[in-house]
Coordinates of N, CA and C in Angstrom, one line a residue:
Chain A
G170 N 13.6 5.4 -15.7 CA 12.9 4.6 -14.7 C 11.9 5.5 -13.9
Q171 N 11.1 4.8 -13.1 CA 10.2 5.5 -12.2 C 10.7 5.6 -10.8
N172 N 10.5 6.7 -10.2 CA 11.1 7.0 -8.9 C 10.3 7.8 -8.0
I173 N 10.1 7.4 -6.8 CA 9.4 8.2 -5.8 C 10.4 8.5 -4.6
D174 N 10.6 9.7 -4.3 CA 11.5 10.0 -3.2 C 10.8 10.7 -2.0
Q175 N 11.1 10.2 -0.8 CA 10.6 10.9 0.4 C 11.6 10.6 1.5
P176 N 11.6 11.5 2.5 CA 12.6 11.3 3.5 C 12.4 10.0 4.3
T177 N 13.5 9.5 4.7 CA 13.4 8.2 5.4 C 12.7 8.3 6.8
E178 N 13.1 9.4 7.5 CA 12.6 9.5 8.9 C 12.5 11.0 9.2
M179 N 11.5 11.3 10.0 CA 11.4 12.7 10.5 C 10.9 12.6 12.0
T180 N 11.3 13.7 12.7 CA 10.9 13.7 14.1 C 10.2 15.1 14.4
A181 N 9.1 15.0 15.1 CA 8.4 16.2 15.4 C 7.9 16.1 16.9
T182 N 7.4 17.3 17.3 CA 6.9 17.4 18.7 C 5.4 17.3 18.7
E183 N 4.8 16.7 19.7 CA 3.4 16.7 19.9 C 2.8 18.1 19.9
G184 N 1.7 18.3 19.2 CA 1.1 19.6 19.1 C 1.7 20.5 18.0
A185 N 2.8 20.1 17.4 CA 3.4 20.9 16.3 C 2.8 20.5 15.0
I186 N 3.4 21.1 13.9 CA 3.1 20.8 12.5 C 4.3 20.2 11.8
V187 N 4.0 19.3 11.0 CA 5.1 18.6 10.2 C 4.7 18.5 8.7
Q188 N 5.7 18.7 7.9 CA 5.4 18.6 6.4 C 6.3 17.4 5.9
I189 N 5.7 16.5 5.3 CA 6.4 15.4 4.7 C 6.4 15.5 3.1
N190 N 7.6 15.6 2.5 CA 7.6 15.9 1.1 C 7.8 14.6 0.3
C191 N 7.3 14.7 -0.9 CA 7.4 13.5 -1.8 C 7.7 14.1 -3.2
T192 N 8.7 13.7 -3.9 CA 9.0 14.0 -5.3 C 8.9 12.8 -6.1
Y193 N 8.5 13.0 -7.4 CA 8.3 11.8 -8.2 C 8.7 12.0 -9.6
Q194 N 9.1 10.9 -10.3 CA 9.3 10.9 -11.7 C 8.7 9.6 -12.2
T195 N 7.6 9.7 -12.9 CA 6.9 8.5 -13.4 C 6.6 8.6 -14.8
S196 N 6.3 7.5 -15.4 CA 5.8 7.5 -16.8 C 4.3 7.8 -16.8
G197 N 3.9 9.0 -16.9 CA 2.5 9.4 -16.8 C 2.1 9.7 -15.4
F198 N 1.0 10.3 -15.3 CA 0.5 10.6 -13.9 C -1.0 10.5 -13.9
N199 N -1.6 9.7 -13.0 CA -3.0 9.7 -12.8 C -3.4 9.8 -11.4
G200 N -2.6 10.5 -10.6 CA -3.0 10.8 -9.3 C -1.9 10.4 -8.3
L201 N -1.9 11.1 -7.1 CA -1.0 10.8 -6.1 C -1.7 10.5 -4.8
F202 N -1.3 9.5 -4.1 CA -2.0 9.0 -2.9 C -1.0 9.1 -1.7
W203 N -1.6 9.4 -0.5 CA -0.9 9.3 0.7 C -1.6 8.3 1.6
Y204 N -0.7 7.4 2.2 CA -1.3 6.4 3.1 C -0.5 6.4 4.4
Q205 N -1.2 6.1 5.4 CA -0.5 6.0 6.8 C -0.4 4.5 7.1
Q206 N 0.8 4.1 7.6 CA 0.9 2.7 8.0 C 1.6 2.6 9.4
H207 N 0.8 2.1 10.4 CA 1.4 1.9 11.7 C 2.1 0.6 11.6
A208 N 3.1 0.5 12.5 CA 4.0 -0.7 12.5 C 3.2 -2.0 12.7
G209 N 3.4 -2.9 11.8 CA 2.8 -4.2 11.9 C 1.4 -4.2 11.3
E210 N 0.9 -3.1 10.7 CA -0.4 -3.0 10.2 C -0.4 -2.7 8.7
A211 N -1.5 -2.9 8.1 CA -1.6 -2.5 6.6 C -1.8 -1.0 6.5
P212 N -1.5 -0.5 5.3 CA -1.7 1.0 5.1 C -3.1 1.3 5.1
T213 N -3.4 2.6 5.5 CA -4.8 3.1 5.4 C -4.7 4.4 4.6
F214 N -5.7 4.6 3.8 CA -5.8 5.7 2.9 C -6.0 7.0 3.6
L215 N -5.2 8.0 3.2 CA -5.3 9.4 3.8 C -5.9 10.3 2.8
S216 N -5.2 10.4 1.6 CA -5.6 11.4 0.6 C -5.3 11.1 -0.8
Y217 N -5.9 11.8 -1.7 CA -5.7 11.6 -3.1 C -5.7 12.9 -3.8
N218 N -4.7 13.2 -4.6 CA -4.6 14.5 -5.3 C -4.4 14.1 -6.8
V219 N -5.2 14.7 -7.7 CA -5.0 14.6 -9.1 C -4.8 15.9 -9.8
L220 N -5.3 17.0 -9.2 CA -5.2 18.3 -9.7 C -4.3 19.1 -8.7
D221 N -3.6 20.1 -9.3 CA -2.7 21.0 -8.5 C -3.5 21.7 -7.4
G222 N -2.8 21.8 -6.2 CA -3.4 22.6 -5.2 C -3.5 21.8 -3.9
L223 N -4.1 22.4 -2.9 CA -4.2 21.8 -1.6 C -5.5 21.2 -1.3
E224 N -5.5 20.0 -0.7 CA -6.7 19.3 -0.3 C -6.6 19.2 1.2
E225 N -7.6 19.7 1.9 CA -7.6 19.7 3.4 C -8.6 18.7 3.9
K226 N -8.2 17.9 4.9 CA -9.1 16.9 5.5 C -8.8 16.9 6.9
G227 N -9.5 17.7 7.7 CA -9.2 17.7 9.2 C -7.8 18.2 9.5
R228 N -7.1 17.4 10.3 CA -5.7 17.8 10.6 C -4.7 17.6 9.5
F229 N -5.1 16.8 8.5 CA -4.2 16.4 7.4 C -4.6 17.2 6.2
S230 N -3.5 17.7 5.5 CA -3.7 18.3 4.2 C -2.7 17.7 3.2
S231 N -3.0 17.7 2.0 CA -2.1 17.2 1.0 C -2.0 18.2 -0.2
F232 N -0.8 18.5 -0.7 CA -0.6 19.4 -1.7 C 0.0 18.7 -2.9
L233 N -0.3 19.2 -4.1 CA 0.3 18.7 -5.3 C 0.7 19.8 -6.3
S234 N 1.8 19.6 -6.9 CA 2.3 20.4 -8.0 C 2.7 19.5 -9.1
R235 N 1.9 19.3 -10.1 CA 2.3 18.3 -11.2 C 3.5 18.8 -12.0
S236 N 3.6 20.1 -12.2 CA 4.7 20.6 -13.0 C 6.0 20.4 -12.4
K237 N 6.0 20.4 -11.0 CA 7.2 20.2 -10.3 C 7.4 18.7 -9.9
G238 N 6.4 17.9 -10.1 CA 6.5 16.5 -9.7 C 6.7 16.4 -8.2
Y239 N 5.9 17.1 -7.4 CA 6.1 17.3 -6.0 C 4.7 17.3 -5.3
S240 N 4.8 16.7 -4.1 CA 3.6 16.7 -3.2 C 4.1 16.8 -1.8
Y241 N 3.3 17.3 -0.9 CA 3.6 17.2 0.5 C 2.3 16.8 1.3
L242 N 2.6 16.2 2.4 CA 1.5 15.9 3.4 C 1.8 16.7 4.6
L243 N 0.8 17.5 5.0 CA 0.9 18.4 6.1 C 0.1 17.9 7.3
L244 N 0.7 17.6 8.4 CA 0.0 17.2 9.6 C 0.0 18.3 10.7
K245 N -1.1 18.7 11.1 CA -1.2 19.7 12.1 C -1.6 19.1 13.5
E246 N -1.3 19.9 14.5 CA -1.7 19.5 15.9 C -1.4 18.1 16.2
L247 N -0.1 17.8 16.0 CA 0.4 16.4 16.0 C 0.0 15.7 17.4
Q248 N -0.4 14.5 17.2 CA -0.7 13.6 18.4 C 0.2 12.4 18.4
M249 N 0.4 11.8 19.5 CA 1.3 10.7 19.6 C 0.8 9.6 18.7
K250 N -0.5 9.4 18.5 CA -0.9 8.4 17.6 C -0.6 8.6 16.1
D251 N -0.1 9.8 15.8 CA 0.3 10.0 14.4 C 1.7 9.4 14.1
S252 N 2.4 8.9 15.1 CA 3.6 8.2 14.9 C 3.4 7.0 14.0
A253 N 3.9 7.0 12.8 CA 3.7 6.0 11.8 C 4.6 6.2 10.6
S254 N 4.5 5.3 9.7 CA 5.1 5.6 8.4 C 4.1 6.2 7.4
Y255 N 4.5 7.1 6.6 CA 3.6 7.8 5.7 C 4.2 7.4 4.3
L256 N 3.3 6.8 3.5 CA 3.7 6.3 2.2 C 3.1 7.2 1.1
C257 N 3.9 7.6 0.2 CA 3.5 8.4 -1.0 C 3.5 7.4 -2.2
A258 N 2.4 7.4 -3.0 CA 2.3 6.5 -4.1 C 1.7 7.3 -5.3
V259 N 2.3 7.1 -6.5 CA 1.8 7.7 -7.7 C 1.2 6.7 -8.6
M260 N 0.1 7.0 -9.2 CA -0.5 6.1 -10.2 C 0.0 6.6 -11.6
D261 N 0.6 5.6 -12.3 CA 1.3 6.0 -13.5 C 0.3 5.9 -14.7
S262 N 0.8 6.0 -15.9 CA -0.1 6.0 -17.1 C -0.8 4.7 -17.3
N263 N -0.3 3.6 -16.7 CA -0.9 2.3 -16.8 C -1.8 2.0 -15.6
Y264 N -2.0 3.1 -14.8 CA -2.9 3.0 -13.6 C -2.3 2.0 -12.6
Q265 N -0.9 1.9 -12.6 CA -0.2 1.1 -11.6 C 0.3 2.0 -10.5
L266 N 0.2 1.6 -9.3 CA 0.7 2.4 -8.2 C 2.2 2.2 -8.0
I267 N 2.9 3.3 -8.0 CA 4.3 3.2 -7.7 C 4.6 3.8 -6.3
W268 N 5.2 3.0 -5.5 CA 5.3 3.3 -4.1 C 6.6 3.9 -3.7
G269 N 6.6 5.0 -2.8 CA 7.8 5.4 -2.2 C 8.1 4.5 -1.1
A270 N 9.3 4.7 -0.5 CA 9.8 3.8 0.6 C 9.1 4.1 1.9
G271 N 8.5 5.3 2.0 CA 7.8 5.7 3.2 C 8.7 6.5 4.1
T272 N 8.0 7.4 4.9 CA 8.7 8.3 5.8 C 8.2 7.9 7.2
K273 N 9.2 7.5 8.0 CA 8.8 7.1 9.4 C 8.8 8.4 10.2
L274 N 7.6 8.7 10.8 CA 7.4 9.9 11.6 C 7.4 9.5 13.1
I275 N 8.3 10.2 13.8 CA 8.4 9.9 15.2 C 7.9 11.2 15.9
I276 N 7.0 11.0 16.8 CA 6.4 12.1 17.6 C 6.9 12.1 19.0
K277 N 7.5 13.1 19.5 CA 8.0 13.2 20.8 C 7.1 14.1 21.7
P278 N 7.0 13.7 22.9 CA 6.1 14.6 23.8 C 6.7 15.9 24.0
Chain B
G44 N -14.6 4.5 4.5 CA -14.1 3.9 3.3 C -14.5 2.4 3.2
A45 N -14.2 1.8 2.0 CA -14.6 0.5 1.7 C -13.8 -0.5 2.6
V46 N -14.3 -1.7 2.8 CA -13.7 -2.7 3.7 C -13.1 -3.8 2.8
V47 N -11.9 -4.1 3.1 CA -11.2 -5.3 2.5 C -10.8 -6.2 3.7
S48 N -11.2 -7.4 3.6 CA -10.9 -8.3 4.7 C -9.9 -9.4 4.2
Q49 N -8.9 -9.6 5.0 CA -7.8 -10.5 4.6 C -7.7 -11.5 5.8
H50 N -7.6 -12.8 5.3 CA -7.5 -13.9 6.3 C -6.6 -15.0 5.9
P51 N -5.8 -15.5 6.8 CA -5.7 -15.2 8.2 C -4.8 -14.0 8.5
S52 N -4.8 -13.5 9.7 CA -4.0 -12.4 10.1 C -2.5 -12.8 10.3
W53 N -2.4 -14.0 10.8 CA -1.0 -14.5 10.9 C -1.1 -16.1 10.8
V54 N 0.0 -16.6 10.3 CA 0.0 -18.1 10.1 C 1.5 -18.5 10.3
I55 N 1.6 -19.7 10.9 CA 2.9 -20.3 11.1 C 2.8 -21.7 10.4
C56 N 3.7 -21.9 9.5 CA 3.7 -23.2 8.8 C 5.1 -23.8 8.7
K57 N 5.1 -25.1 8.4 CA 6.3 -25.8 8.3 C 6.9 -25.7 6.9
S58 N 8.2 -25.7 6.8 CA 8.8 -25.6 5.5 C 8.4 -26.7 4.6
G59 N 8.1 -26.4 3.4 CA 7.6 -27.4 2.4 C 6.1 -27.4 2.3
T60 N 5.4 -26.9 3.2 CA 3.9 -26.9 3.1 C 3.4 -25.7 2.3
S61 N 2.1 -25.7 2.0 CA 1.5 -24.5 1.3 C 0.6 -23.8 2.2
V62 N 0.5 -22.5 1.9 CA -0.4 -21.7 2.7 C -1.3 -20.8 1.8
K63 N -2.6 -20.7 2.1 CA -3.5 -19.9 1.3 C -3.9 -18.7 2.1
I64 N -3.9 -17.6 1.4 CA -4.3 -16.3 2.1 C -5.5 -15.8 1.2
E65 N -6.6 -15.4 1.9 CA -7.8 -14.9 1.2 C -7.9 -13.4 1.4
C66 N -8.4 -12.8 0.4 CA -8.6 -11.4 0.4 C -10.0 -11.1 -0.2
R67 N -10.9 -10.5 0.6 CA -12.2 -10.3 0.2 C -12.6 -8.8 0.3
S68 N -13.3 -8.3 -0.7 CA -13.8 -6.9 -0.7 C -15.3 -7.1 -0.2
L69 N -15.6 -6.5 1.0 CA -16.8 -6.8 1.6 C -18.0 -6.0 1.1
D70 N -17.8 -4.8 0.7 CA -18.9 -3.9 0.4 C -18.7 -3.3 -1.0
F71 N -17.9 -3.8 -1.8 CA -17.8 -3.3 -3.2 C -17.2 -4.4 -4.1
Q72 N -17.4 -4.2 -5.4 CA -16.9 -5.2 -6.3 C -15.5 -4.7 -6.8
A73 N -14.5 -5.5 -6.5 CA -13.1 -5.2 -6.8 C -12.7 -5.7 -8.2
T74 N -12.6 -4.8 -9.2 CA -12.2 -5.2 -10.5 C -10.7 -5.6 -10.5
T75 N -10.0 -5.0 -9.6 CA -8.6 -5.3 -9.6 C -8.1 -5.5 -8.1
M76 N -7.3 -6.5 -7.9 CA -6.7 -6.7 -6.6 C -5.2 -6.8 -6.7
F77 N -4.5 -6.4 -5.7 CA -3.1 -6.4 -5.7 C -2.6 -7.2 -4.5
W78 N -1.5 -7.8 -4.8 CA -0.8 -8.5 -3.7 C 0.6 -7.9 -3.5
Y79 N 0.9 -7.6 -2.2 CA 2.2 -7.1 -1.9 C 2.8 -7.9 -0.8
R80 N 4.1 -7.8 -0.7 CA 4.8 -8.3 0.4 C 5.7 -7.2 1.0
Q81 N 5.9 -7.2 2.3 CA 6.7 -6.2 2.9 C 7.6 -6.8 4.0
F82 N 8.9 -6.5 3.8 CA 9.8 -7.0 4.8 C 10.0 -5.8 5.9
P83 N 10.4 -6.2 7.0 CA 10.5 -5.2 8.1 C 11.3 -3.9 7.7
K84 N 10.7 -2.8 8.0 CA 11.3 -1.5 7.8 C 11.5 -1.2 6.3
Q85 N 10.8 -1.9 5.4 CA 10.9 -1.7 4.0 C 9.5 -1.3 3.4
S86 N 9.5 -0.8 2.2 CA 8.3 -0.4 1.6 C 7.5 -1.6 1.0
L87 N 6.3 -1.3 0.6 CA 5.5 -2.3 -0.1 C 6.2 -2.8 -1.4
M88 N 6.2 -4.1 -1.6 CA 6.7 -4.6 -2.9 C 5.6 -5.3 -3.6
L89 N 5.2 -4.7 -4.8 CA 4.1 -5.3 -5.5 C 4.5 -6.7 -6.1
M90 N 3.7 -7.7 -5.8 CA 4.0 -9.0 -6.3 C 3.3 -9.3 -7.6
A91 N 2.0 -9.0 -7.6 CA 1.2 -9.3 -8.7 C -0.1 -8.5 -8.7
T92 N -0.7 -8.3 -9.9 CA -2.0 -7.6 -10.1 C -2.9 -8.6 -10.7
S93 N -4.1 -8.7 -10.1 CA -5.1 -9.7 -10.7 C -6.4 -9.0 -11.0
N94 N -6.9 -9.3 -12.1 CA -8.2 -8.8 -12.5 C -9.2 -10.0 -12.6
E95 N -10.4 -9.8 -12.1 CA -11.3 -10.9 -12.0 C -11.5 -11.6 -13.4
G96 N -11.4 -12.9 -13.3 CA -11.6 -13.8 -14.4 C -10.4 -13.9 -15.4
S97 N -9.3 -13.2 -15.1 CA -8.1 -13.4 -16.0 C -6.9 -13.7 -15.1
K98 N -5.9 -14.1 -15.8 CA -4.7 -14.5 -15.1 C -4.0 -13.3 -14.5
A99 N -3.3 -13.6 -13.4 CA -2.6 -12.5 -12.7 C -1.4 -12.1 -13.5
T100 N -1.1 -10.8 -13.3 CA 0.2 -10.3 -13.9 C 1.2 -10.1 -12.8
Y101 N 2.3 -10.9 -13.0 CA 3.3 -10.9 -11.9 C 4.4 -9.9 -12.2
E102 N 4.9 -9.4 -11.2 CA 6.1 -8.5 -11.3 C 7.4 -9.3 -11.6
Q103 N 8.3 -8.6 -12.1 CA 9.6 -9.3 -12.5 C 10.2 -9.8 -11.2
G104 N 10.6 -11.0 -11.3 CA 11.3 -11.6 -10.1 C 10.4 -12.4 -9.2
V105 N 9.1 -12.3 -9.4 CA 8.2 -13.1 -8.6 C 7.8 -14.4 -9.3
E106 N 8.0 -15.5 -8.7 CA 7.7 -16.8 -9.3 C 6.2 -17.1 -9.3
K107 N 5.7 -17.1 -10.5 CA 4.2 -17.4 -10.6 C 3.9 -18.8 -10.2
D108 N 4.8 -19.7 -10.3 CA 4.5 -21.1 -9.9 C 4.6 -21.3 -8.4
K109 N 5.2 -20.4 -7.7 CA 5.4 -20.4 -6.3 C 4.3 -19.6 -5.6
F110 N 3.9 -18.5 -6.2 CA 2.9 -17.7 -5.6 C 1.7 -17.7 -6.5
L111 N 0.8 -18.6 -6.2 CA -0.4 -18.8 -7.1 C -1.5 -17.8 -6.7
I112 N -2.0 -17.1 -7.7 CA -3.0 -16.1 -7.4 C -4.2 -16.5 -8.2
N113 N -5.4 -16.5 -7.5 CA -6.7 -16.8 -8.2 C -7.6 -15.7 -7.8
H114 N -8.3 -15.1 -8.8 CA -9.2 -14.0 -8.6 C -10.5 -14.5 -9.3
A115 N -11.2 -15.4 -8.6 CA -12.3 -16.1 -9.2 C -13.6 -15.2 -9.3
S116 N -13.7 -14.3 -8.4 CA -14.9 -13.5 -8.4 C -14.5 -12.0 -8.1
L117 N -15.5 -11.1 -8.2 CA -15.2 -9.7 -8.0 C -15.0 -9.3 -6.6
T118 N -15.2 -10.3 -5.7 CA -15.0 -10.0 -4.3 C -14.0 -10.9 -3.6
L119 N -13.3 -11.8 -4.3 CA -12.4 -12.7 -3.7 C -11.2 -12.9 -4.5
S120 N -10.0 -12.8 -3.9 CA -8.8 -13.2 -4.5 C -8.0 -14.0 -3.5
T121 N -7.3 -15.0 -4.0 CA -6.5 -15.8 -3.0 C -5.0 -15.9 -3.5
L122 N -4.1 -15.9 -2.5 CA -2.7 -16.1 -2.8 C -2.3 -17.3 -2.1
T123 N -1.7 -18.3 -2.8 CA -1.2 -19.5 -2.2 C 0.3 -19.5 -2.4
V124 N 0.9 -19.6 -1.2 CA 2.4 -19.7 -1.2 C 2.7 -21.2 -1.2
T125 N 3.2 -21.7 -2.3 CA 3.5 -23.2 -2.4 C 4.9 -23.5 -1.9
S126 N 5.0 -24.7 -1.3 CA 6.3 -25.2 -0.9 C 7.1 -24.1 -0.2
A127 N 6.5 -23.6 0.9 CA 7.0 -22.4 1.6 C 8.4 -22.7 2.2
H128 N 9.2 -21.7 2.2 CA 10.5 -21.8 2.8 C 10.7 -20.6 3.8
P129 N 11.6 -20.8 4.7 CA 11.8 -19.7 5.7 C 12.0 -18.3 5.1
E130 N 12.6 -18.2 3.9 CA 12.8 -16.9 3.3 C 11.5 -16.3 2.7
D131 N 10.4 -17.1 2.7 CA 9.1 -16.6 2.3 C 8.4 -15.9 3.5
S132 N 9.0 -16.0 4.7 CA 8.4 -15.4 5.8 C 8.4 -13.9 5.6
S133 N 7.2 -13.3 5.7 CA 7.1 -11.9 5.4 C 5.6 -11.4 5.8
F134 N 5.4 -10.2 5.6 CA 4.0 -9.6 5.8 C 3.4 -9.5 4.4
Y135 N 2.3 -10.2 4.1 CA 1.7 -10.2 2.8 C 0.4 -9.3 3.0
I136 N 0.2 -8.4 2.0 CA -0.9 -7.5 2.1 C -1.6 -7.5 0.8
C137 N -2.9 -7.5 0.8 CA -3.7 -7.4 -0.4 C -4.4 -6.0 -0.4
S138 N -4.7 -5.6 -1.6 CA -5.5 -4.4 -1.7 C -6.4 -4.5 -2.9
A139 N -7.5 -3.8 -2.9 CA -8.5 -3.9 -3.9 C -9.0 -2.5 -4.3
R140 N -9.4 -2.4 -5.5 CA -10.0 -1.1 -5.9 C -11.2 -1.4 -6.9
F141 N -12.1 -0.4 -6.8 CA -13.3 -0.6 -7.7 C -13.0 -0.4 -9.1
D142 N -12.3 0.7 -9.4 CA -11.9 0.9 -10.8 C -10.5 1.7 -10.8
T143 N -10.0 2.0 -11.9 CA -8.7 2.6 -12.0 C -8.7 4.1 -11.5
H144 N -9.8 4.7 -11.3 CA -9.8 6.1 -10.8 C -10.1 6.2 -9.3
T145 N -10.1 5.1 -8.6 CA -10.4 5.2 -7.2 C -9.2 4.7 -6.4
E146 N -9.2 5.1 -5.1 CA -8.1 4.6 -4.3 C -8.2 3.1 -4.0
A147 N -7.1 2.6 -3.6 CA -7.0 1.1 -3.3 C -7.2 1.0 -1.8
F148 N -8.0 0.0 -1.4 CA -8.2 -0.2 0.1 C -7.4 -1.5 0.4
F149 N -6.8 -1.5 1.6 CA -6.0 -2.6 2.0 C -6.6 -3.5 3.0
G150 N -6.3 -4.8 2.8 CA -6.7 -5.8 3.9 C -5.7 -5.6 5.1
Q151 N -6.0 -6.3 6.1 CA -5.3 -6.2 7.4 C -3.8 -6.7 7.3
G152 N -3.6 -7.5 6.3 CA -2.3 -8.1 6.2 C -2.2 -9.4 6.8
T153 N -1.3 -10.3 6.3 CA -1.0 -11.6 6.9 C 0.4 -11.8 7.2
R154 N 0.7 -12.0 8.4 CA 2.1 -12.3 8.8 C 2.4 -13.8 8.7
L155 N 3.2 -14.1 7.7 CA 3.6 -15.5 7.5 C 4.9 -15.8 8.1
T156 N 5.0 -16.9 8.9 CA 6.3 -17.3 9.4 C 6.4 -18.8 9.0
V157 N 7.5 -19.1 8.3 CA 7.8 -20.5 7.9 C 8.9 -21.0 8.8
V158 N 8.7 -22.1 9.4 CA 9.7 -22.6 10.3 C 10.2 -24.0 9.8

């Protein structure tokens, strides 16, 4: 079967750095996405990785290792507004998005 | 990023009535649109995938006669919840993408409450 694993909840301090991990087992791979979802709102796109390595975009970076079936989202200089759920999604061989359950990130002052 | 508009943002309806939710891609042509539902504190659950001009592909366990999906144009898809019941109360979200190699953009979501 297809499976995406990510921690249910993480807590971090304002101004610090946090890494949210995602491991996956899917039938084929056509890219991995990270989305941010604030409570009661729809997800918003953060990043897309299809090749191994690190993609940096401002305070957010996303890393992918296809051989390990592993990705992480790195958030630097955390702000209170970063409190949200972070969803990892993998596009399989049929170009369908397989979603993780999301990681709820709690930022404390 | 691209804009996907979903309407209405919230709706309250009586049990037994039908509700239509619209999803529009405002600045791109969406070859594929997806409909999700999300219960509180749970992840997105894909209900169906629709391609313009063809019948929607429903996920296992989703009743196609209850959740009618129409993707009549490259910029509009609709989801109609027929004969709604309180257990249909949920957050419904659509997303759209230009092609298979691009990210999906989400509408704002529709919070449906059936009383």
